[in-house]
Short mmCIF file of C-alpha atoms and ligand atoms in Angstrom, two decimals:
data_model
loop_
_atom_site.label_atom_id
_atom_site.label_comp_id
_atom_site.label_asym_id
_atom_site.label_seq_id
_atom_site.Cartn_x
_atom_site.Cartn_y
_atom_site.Cartn_z
CA MET T 1 -28.90 -53.78 39.75
CA THR T 2 -32.27 -53.51 41.48
CA ASN T 3 -34.53 -50.87 39.97
CA ILE T 4 -36.94 -48.99 42.18
CA ALA T 5 -39.58 -46.36 41.36
CA ILE T 6 -40.69 -43.38 43.41
CA PHE T 7 -44.29 -42.15 43.41
CA ALA T 8 -44.53 -38.57 44.71
CA SER T 9 -46.99 -35.67 44.61
CA GLY T 10 -45.27 -32.90 46.51
CA ASN T 11 -41.96 -31.26 47.28
CA GLY T 12 -39.97 -34.40 46.83
CA SER T 13 -37.38 -33.89 49.56
CA ASN T 14 -37.58 -37.60 50.42
CA ALA T 15 -37.36 -38.48 46.72
CA VAL T 16 -34.21 -36.36 46.35
CA ASN T 17 -32.70 -37.95 49.46
CA ILE T 18 -33.44 -41.47 48.19
CA VAL T 19 -31.87 -40.76 44.78
CA LYS T 20 -28.79 -39.28 46.49
CA SER T 21 -28.55 -42.30 48.78
CA PHE T 22 -28.62 -44.91 46.03
CA ASN T 23 -27.93 -43.68 42.53
CA SER T 24 -24.21 -43.23 42.79
CA GLY T 25 -22.36 -46.46 43.38
CA SER T 26 -24.96 -48.73 44.95
CA ARG T 27 -26.78 -51.71 43.52
CA ILE T 28 -30.12 -50.03 44.08
CA HIS T 29 -31.15 -47.63 41.36
CA VAL T 30 -34.04 -45.18 41.24
CA ALA T 31 -35.04 -45.72 37.61
CA LEU T 32 -38.36 -43.88 37.51
CA CYS T 33 -40.47 -41.28 39.26
CA LEU T 34 -44.21 -41.10 38.69
CA THR T 35 -46.52 -38.35 39.85
CA ASP T 36 -50.21 -37.51 39.83
CA ARG T 37 -49.66 -33.74 39.98
CA GLU T 38 -48.60 -31.87 36.90
CA ASP T 39 -47.13 -28.97 38.90
CA ALA T 40 -45.48 -31.01 41.66
CA PRO T 41 -42.06 -29.53 42.57
CA VAL T 42 -40.69 -33.08 42.68
CA ILE T 43 -40.83 -33.25 38.85
CA ALA T 44 -38.16 -30.61 38.25
CA LYS T 45 -35.99 -31.98 41.06
CA MET T 46 -36.04 -35.51 39.68
CA LYS T 47 -35.40 -34.40 36.10
CA GLU T 48 -32.47 -32.33 37.29
CA MET T 49 -31.02 -35.47 38.86
CA GLY T 50 -31.45 -37.38 35.60
CA ILE T 51 -34.39 -39.51 36.73
CA GLU T 52 -37.04 -40.33 34.15
CA THR T 53 -40.19 -38.67 35.48
CA GLU T 54 -43.73 -39.03 34.16
CA TYR T 55 -46.98 -37.36 35.09
CA TYR T 56 -50.24 -39.27 34.86
CA PRO T 57 -53.50 -37.54 35.78
CA ARG T 58 -55.55 -39.05 38.57
CA ASN T 59 -58.10 -40.62 36.25
CA VAL T 60 -55.32 -42.75 34.75
CA TRP T 61 -54.22 -43.88 38.22
CA ARG T 62 -57.81 -44.72 39.08
CA GLU T 63 -59.25 -46.11 35.87
CA ASN T 64 -56.30 -47.33 33.88
CA PRO T 65 -53.76 -48.83 36.29
CA ASP T 66 -52.41 -51.07 33.51
CA THR T 67 -50.81 -47.98 31.96
CA ILE T 68 -48.90 -47.52 35.22
CA LEU T 69 -48.04 -51.22 35.42
CA ASP T 70 -46.74 -51.13 31.82
CA ILE T 71 -44.25 -48.39 32.51
CA LEU T 72 -43.19 -50.05 35.77
CA GLN T 73 -42.59 -53.34 33.97
CA ARG T 74 -40.72 -51.65 31.12
CA HIS T 75 -38.30 -50.28 33.71
CA ASP T 76 -38.06 -53.64 35.47
CA ILE T 77 -39.16 -52.06 38.75
CA LYS T 78 -38.76 -54.37 41.75
CA LEU T 79 -39.93 -52.02 44.49
CA ILE T 80 -42.19 -48.96 44.56
CA VAL T 81 -41.50 -46.28 47.11
CA LEU T 82 -44.19 -43.74 47.96
CA ALA T 83 -42.71 -40.43 49.10
CA GLY T 84 -45.48 -37.97 49.77
CA PHE T 85 -47.77 -39.56 47.16
CA LEU T 86 -51.29 -38.34 47.79
CA CYS T 87 -53.14 -40.31 45.14
CA PHE T 88 -54.86 -43.59 45.89
CA VAL T 89 -52.82 -46.57 44.62
CA SER T 90 -55.31 -48.83 42.87
CA ASP T 91 -55.87 -52.38 44.07
CA ARG T 92 -54.62 -53.65 40.73
CA ILE T 93 -51.18 -52.11 41.36
CA VAL T 94 -51.16 -53.20 45.03
CA GLU T 95 -51.92 -56.78 43.94
CA ALA T 96 -49.35 -56.76 41.13
CA TYR T 97 -46.70 -55.46 43.54
CA GLU T 98 -47.91 -57.20 46.66
CA GLY T 99 -45.46 -56.59 49.52
CA ARG T 100 -43.32 -54.50 47.17
CA ILE T 101 -44.78 -51.04 47.79
CA LEU T 102 -43.48 -48.99 50.70
CA ASN T 103 -44.83 -45.81 52.18
CA ILE T 104 -43.44 -43.36 54.70
CA HIS T 105 -45.81 -41.79 57.19
CA PRO T 106 -44.90 -38.87 59.48
CA SER T 107 -46.02 -40.44 62.77
CA LEU T 108 -45.40 -43.54 64.86
CA LEU T 109 -48.06 -45.74 63.29
CA PRO T 110 -50.57 -47.04 64.11
CA ALA T 111 -51.00 -43.74 65.97
CA TYR T 112 -52.12 -40.78 63.88
CA GLY T 113 -52.60 -42.74 60.68
CA GLY T 114 -55.52 -43.56 58.43
CA LYS T 115 -57.77 -41.67 56.07
CA GLY T 116 -57.25 -37.90 56.07
CA MET T 117 -54.17 -38.08 58.27
CA HIS T 118 -51.38 -36.57 56.22
CA GLY T 119 -49.00 -33.60 56.20
CA ALA T 120 -49.56 -30.86 58.76
CA LYS T 121 -52.75 -32.53 60.08
CA VAL T 122 -50.68 -35.32 61.60
CA HIS T 123 -48.37 -32.93 63.45
CA GLN T 124 -51.26 -30.74 64.61
CA ALA T 125 -53.00 -33.79 66.05
CA VAL T 126 -49.81 -35.00 67.77
CA ILE T 127 -49.24 -31.60 69.42
CA ALA T 128 -52.92 -31.19 70.35
CA ALA T 129 -52.85 -34.58 72.08
CA GLY T 130 -49.86 -33.49 74.19
CA GLU T 131 -47.62 -36.29 72.95
CA THR T 132 -44.01 -36.19 74.07
CA LYS T 133 -42.73 -38.20 71.15
CA SER T 134 -43.55 -38.63 67.51
CA GLY T 135 -41.58 -39.92 64.53
CA ALA T 136 -41.78 -41.58 61.16
CA THR T 137 -42.83 -45.03 60.03
CA VAL T 138 -42.01 -46.98 56.90
CA HIS T 139 -44.57 -49.65 56.18
CA VAL T 140 -45.73 -51.93 53.39
CA VAL T 141 -48.71 -50.65 51.44
CA THR T 142 -51.82 -52.82 51.53
CA ASP T 143 -55.42 -52.07 50.65
CA LYS T 144 -55.91 -50.57 54.13
CA ILE T 145 -54.55 -47.05 54.50
CA ASP T 146 -51.45 -46.86 56.75
CA MET T 147 -52.12 -50.35 58.13
CA GLY T 148 -49.56 -52.51 56.30
CA PRO T 149 -46.75 -54.32 58.11
CA ILE T 150 -44.28 -51.92 59.68
CA ILE T 151 -40.71 -52.16 58.47
CA MET T 152 -38.99 -49.55 60.60
CA GLN T 153 -39.76 -46.57 62.79
CA LYS T 154 -37.70 -43.68 64.05
CA GLU T 155 -38.69 -41.59 67.02
CA VAL T 156 -38.23 -37.86 67.56
CA PRO T 157 -39.12 -35.85 70.67
CA VAL T 158 -42.03 -33.43 70.68
CA LEU T 159 -40.78 -30.29 72.43
CA PRO T 160 -43.03 -28.10 74.63
CA ASP T 161 -42.80 -25.11 72.28
CA ASP T 162 -43.19 -27.12 69.06
CA THR T 163 -45.46 -25.87 66.30
CA PRO T 164 -46.69 -28.22 63.56
CA GLU T 165 -43.98 -26.71 61.32
CA THR T 166 -41.06 -27.26 63.72
CA LEU T 167 -42.22 -30.79 64.45
CA GLU T 168 -42.67 -31.50 60.75
CA SER T 169 -39.13 -30.42 60.00
CA ARG T 170 -37.74 -32.64 62.82
CA VAL T 171 -39.74 -35.59 61.52
CA HIS T 172 -38.51 -34.88 57.99
CA GLU T 173 -34.89 -35.10 59.17
CA ALA T 174 -35.70 -38.46 60.74
CA GLU T 175 -37.29 -39.61 57.49
CA TYR T 176 -34.11 -38.90 55.55
CA GLU T 177 -32.21 -41.35 57.76
CA LEU T 178 -34.99 -43.87 57.99
CA TYR T 179 -36.26 -44.33 54.46
CA PRO T 180 -33.06 -45.40 52.65
CA GLU T 181 -32.28 -47.96 55.34
CA ALA T 182 -35.84 -49.28 55.32
CA ILE T 183 -35.67 -49.65 51.53
CA VAL T 184 -32.50 -51.72 51.81
CA LYS T 185 -34.04 -53.91 54.49
CA ALA T 186 -37.23 -54.44 52.54
CA LEU T 187 -35.25 -55.40 49.43
CA MET T 188 -33.09 -57.79 51.44
CA SER T 189 -36.19 -59.41 52.86
CA LEU T 190 -37.79 -59.70 49.43
CA THR T 191 -34.60 -61.13 47.92
CA GLU T 192 -34.43 -63.75 50.68
CA GLY T 193 -38.06 -64.64 50.04
CA ASP T 194 -37.44 -64.93 46.27
CA THR T 195 -34.40 -67.16 46.83
CA HIS T 196 -36.31 -69.49 49.13
CA ARG T 197 -39.22 -69.68 46.72
CA ALA T 198 -36.90 -70.42 43.78
CA GLU T 199 -35.11 -73.13 45.81
CA ALA T 200 -38.43 -74.65 46.82
CA GLU T 201 -39.54 -74.72 43.18
CA GLU T 202 -36.27 -76.31 42.05
CA THR T 203 -36.35 -79.06 44.69
CA PRO T 204 -39.28 -81.42 44.11
CA ALA T 205 -40.87 -82.25 47.42
CA THR T 206 -40.75 -85.91 48.38
CA GLU T 207 -42.97 -87.52 50.96
CA ASN T 208 -40.39 -87.32 53.71
CA SER T 209 -38.61 -84.18 52.68
CA LYS T 210 -39.03 -81.27 55.01
CA PRO T 211 -38.38 -77.72 53.76
CA GLU T 212 -34.88 -76.56 54.73
CA PRO T 213 -34.95 -73.75 57.28
CA PRO T 214 -33.91 -70.44 55.75
CA ALA T 215 -30.19 -69.72 55.94
CA ILE T 216 -29.18 -67.60 58.90
CA PRO T 217 -28.49 -64.19 57.41
CA GLN T 218 -25.17 -62.46 57.71
CA SER T 219 -25.00 -59.57 60.10
CA ILE T 220 -27.29 -56.76 59.05
CA ASP T 221 -24.27 -54.50 58.59
CA ASP T 222 -22.58 -56.92 56.20
CA ALA T 223 -25.74 -57.68 54.28
CA TRP T 224 -26.57 -54.03 54.02
CA ALA T 225 -23.08 -53.18 52.88
CA GLU T 226 -23.27 -55.96 50.30
CA THR T 227 -26.62 -54.74 49.02
CA LEU T 228 -25.25 -51.25 48.74
CA GLY T 229 -22.06 -52.54 47.14
CA VAL T 230 -19.78 -50.83 49.67
CA ALA T 231 -17.26 -52.08 52.19
CA ASN T 232 -18.48 -52.52 55.70
CA ASN T 233 -16.02 -51.19 58.26
CA VAL T 234 -18.62 -49.83 60.60
CA PRO T 235 -18.44 -51.52 63.99
CA PRO T 236 -21.72 -53.20 64.88
CA VAL T 237 -24.11 -51.08 66.88
CA PRO T 238 -25.88 -52.89 69.71
CA SER T 239 -29.57 -53.08 69.11
CA THR T 240 -32.24 -52.17 71.62
CA PRO T 241 -35.46 -54.03 71.02
CA VAL T 242 -38.46 -51.79 71.38
CA GLN T 243 -41.99 -52.45 72.42
CA GLN T 244 -44.12 -52.23 69.32
CA PRO T 245 -47.38 -50.39 69.72
CA GLN T 246 -50.13 -52.83 69.10
CA GLN T 247 -50.82 -53.41 65.41
CA PRO T 248 -54.41 -54.35 64.87
CA GLN T 249 -53.93 -56.95 62.19
CA GLN T 250 -50.52 -57.30 60.66
CA THR T 251 -47.15 -58.60 61.63
CA SER T 252 -44.02 -56.56 61.17
CA ILE T 253 -41.27 -57.80 58.93
CA GLY T 254 -38.14 -58.41 60.96
CA GLN T 255 -35.90 -57.07 63.70
CA SER T 256 -32.56 -55.38 63.59
CA SER T 257 -30.63 -52.42 64.83
CA CYS T 258 -30.66 -49.08 63.14
CA TYR T 259 -28.18 -46.35 63.87
CA ASN T 260 -29.73 -44.17 66.58
CA GLN T 261 -33.18 -45.32 65.81
CA GLN T 262 -35.78 -47.72 66.93
CA THR T 263 -36.71 -50.40 64.51
CA MET T 264 -39.45 -52.89 64.15
CA TYR T 265 -38.25 -55.64 61.97
CA GLN T 266 -39.31 -58.75 63.74
CA GLN T 267 -40.26 -61.28 61.16
CA THR T 268 -39.16 -62.04 57.63
CA MET T 269 -42.25 -61.65 55.56
CA TYR T 270 -41.72 -64.48 53.11
CA SER T 271 -39.43 -66.87 54.91
CA GLY T 272 -41.39 -66.70 58.14
CA GLN T 273 -38.05 -66.75 59.97
CA THR T 274 -38.04 -64.97 63.28
CA HIS T 275 -34.93 -63.44 64.76
CA THR T 276 -36.18 -62.85 68.25
CA GLY T 277 -34.35 -65.66 70.05
CA SER T 278 -32.75 -69.06 69.68
CA THR T 279 -35.03 -71.93 68.85
CA GLU T 280 -32.17 -74.47 68.59
CA PRO T 281 -33.26 -77.80 70.04
CA MET T 282 -31.03 -79.30 72.70
CA PRO T 283 -28.59 -81.62 70.84
CA SER T 284 -29.38 -85.29 71.38
CA THR T 285 -25.64 -86.06 71.79
CA TRP T 286 -25.75 -84.00 74.98
CA LEU T 287 -28.46 -86.24 76.40
CA VAL T 288 -26.53 -89.43 75.60
CA TRP T 289 -23.33 -87.96 77.00
CA SER T 290 -25.11 -86.87 80.15
CA ILE T 291 -26.71 -90.30 80.77
CA VAL T 292 -23.49 -92.24 80.13
CA THR T 293 -21.29 -89.98 82.24
CA THR T 294 -23.82 -89.88 85.06
CA ILE T 295 -23.86 -93.70 85.18
CA LEU T 296 -20.08 -94.02 84.99
CA CYS T 297 -19.07 -91.11 87.15
CA CYS T 298 -21.89 -90.80 89.71
CA PHE T 299 -23.74 -94.11 90.04
CA ILE T 300 -20.73 -96.42 90.13
CA PRO T 301 -18.68 -94.41 92.71
CA GLY T 302 -21.99 -93.84 94.53
CA ILE T 303 -22.59 -97.60 94.82
CA VAL T 304 -19.01 -98.09 96.07
CA ALA T 305 -19.68 -95.40 98.68
CA ILE T 306 -22.86 -97.22 99.79
CA ILE T 307 -20.97 -100.52 100.09
CA TYR T 308 -18.35 -98.85 102.26
CA SER T 309 -20.90 -97.13 104.46
CA SER T 310 -22.74 -100.45 104.98
CA LYS T 311 -19.45 -101.86 106.22
CA VAL T 312 -19.13 -99.12 108.84
CA SER T 313 -21.82 -100.46 111.18
CA SER T 314 -21.00 -104.15 110.65
CA LYS T 315 -17.34 -103.53 111.48
CA TYR T 316 -18.29 -101.33 114.41
CA PHE T 317 -20.56 -103.98 115.94
CA ALA T 318 -17.90 -106.61 115.30
CA GLY T 319 -15.62 -104.52 117.49
CA ASP T 320 -13.32 -103.52 114.57
CA ILE T 321 -13.27 -99.82 115.37
CA GLU T 322 -10.27 -99.11 113.08
CA GLY T 323 -11.97 -101.01 110.22
CA ALA T 324 -15.18 -98.98 110.75
CA LYS T 325 -13.18 -95.72 110.61
CA ARG T 326 -11.44 -96.85 107.39
CA ALA T 327 -14.77 -97.82 105.81
CA SER T 328 -16.29 -94.48 106.86
CA ARG T 329 -13.33 -92.57 105.33
CA ASN T 330 -13.57 -94.60 102.12
CA ALA T 331 -17.31 -93.95 101.90
CA GLU T 332 -16.65 -90.20 102.24
CA ILE T 333 -13.94 -90.31 99.57
CA TRP T 334 -16.20 -92.16 97.10
CA ILE T 335 -19.04 -89.72 97.69
CA ILE T 336 -16.68 -86.84 96.87
CA VAL T 337 -15.32 -88.75 93.84
CA SER T 338 -18.86 -89.33 92.63
CA PHE T 339 -19.75 -85.63 92.96
CA VAL T 340 -16.54 -84.26 91.40
CA LEU T 341 -16.55 -86.71 88.47
CA GLY T 342 -20.23 -86.01 87.84
CA VAL T 343 -19.69 -82.25 87.64
CA ILE T 344 -16.51 -82.49 85.55
CA SER T 345 -17.83 -85.03 83.09
CA ASN T 346 -21.06 -83.14 82.48
CA THR T 347 -19.40 -79.77 81.99
CA LEU T 348 -16.71 -81.36 79.78
CA TYR T 349 -19.34 -81.64 77.06
CA ILE T 350 -19.17 -77.90 76.41
CA PRO T 351 -15.42 -77.61 75.52
CA LEU T 352 -15.57 -80.91 73.64
CA SER T 353 -18.50 -79.78 71.55
CA ILE T 354 -16.79 -76.42 70.89
CA ALA T 355 -13.74 -78.37 69.75
CA GLY T 356 -16.04 -80.07 67.25
CA LEU T 357 -15.97 -83.55 68.77
CA PHE T 358 -19.76 -83.82 68.69
C1 GRF K 401 -43.36 -36.76 54.28
O1 GRF K 401 -43.49 -36.14 55.51
C2 GRF K 401 -43.92 -38.13 54.34
O2 GRF K 401 -43.90 -38.67 55.61
C3 GRF K 401 -45.33 -37.96 53.90
O3 GRF K 401 -45.29 -36.95 52.95
C4 GRF K 401 -44.20 -36.09 53.20
C5 GRF K 401 -43.47 -35.91 51.92
O4 GRF K 401 -42.52 -34.92 52.01
N1 GRF K 401 -45.86 -39.19 53.39
P1 GRF K 401 -41.54 -34.64 50.79
O5 GRF K 401 -42.39 -34.36 49.56
O6 GRF K 401 -40.72 -35.84 50.60
O7 GRF K 401 -40.74 -33.45 51.19
#
């Protein structure tokens, strides 16, 4: 079981959605909710759902982050999820949970993010700028507001008659789909990173030993299903890579498909493994095969063809017209043989290697 904590200051609709998504029957468990607002509606909602919920005034968050870290450690929290948390998360907590704190922001970051950009202000600014699309972003929290690596984004249209309220509610709906999936992906990425680190620690490095490349992950659907502890019978959805708006300083985490949504998941944070294309080197057996078959199938028949064609003129000038014709025909045949054998032998490598002979 992987325990996660939610930090929230407001209504808590995302918090409720996250608890509903995970706390019945998955391996991810919301074990704790912390807030900085004594009267936040999220408190009652979480308690009603059986989630331990604690309020700490802002001075504790600011001046005594160890109190927060204590309760997180007592609950064995692996990931912190900010859902409308308006208090500053102290550097001490960010360092202790480096790469393990997520936030959701109601715009397509890096646009409309940063200090002071939250709630209705974001949607007002999007509408005022005449944008035709907006959305939500889940990113890793760093010491720079809204600037951490992006995990996933989901777009929504901005309609001509939208008000900040109508746009906010459309973005909220997108958030409910986006956040649970982003949490799963972040946890998968962190688990992969932990496994590779543990393996690296177990295997003492020798002078010639190179680190093993990270294992190629299962399909996202399977891995996700496994993380959630459910069967995966959903047919794979083709992914459409999207152009990521330029991020000033960070890399995003990896790349995958997301049902009906655009994702930015291009690089595994800890393993450094990219999934954007094959980097397989050409197998050396192919090179050997190609050289040998080219010599046997092209050069040798080619030389025979040259010998025959050299005979054409000598026979012709010797008055042996029939002999010259025969030599010319033979030269043609050997040229064709050379070409056909060359093509066949080189392409034969593919079925043979599929059959496992290389
Ligand atoms: C969400 O729009 C989220 O993007 C932002 O705060 C809002 C929280 O809403 N960070 P709720 O409290 O989950 O309803």
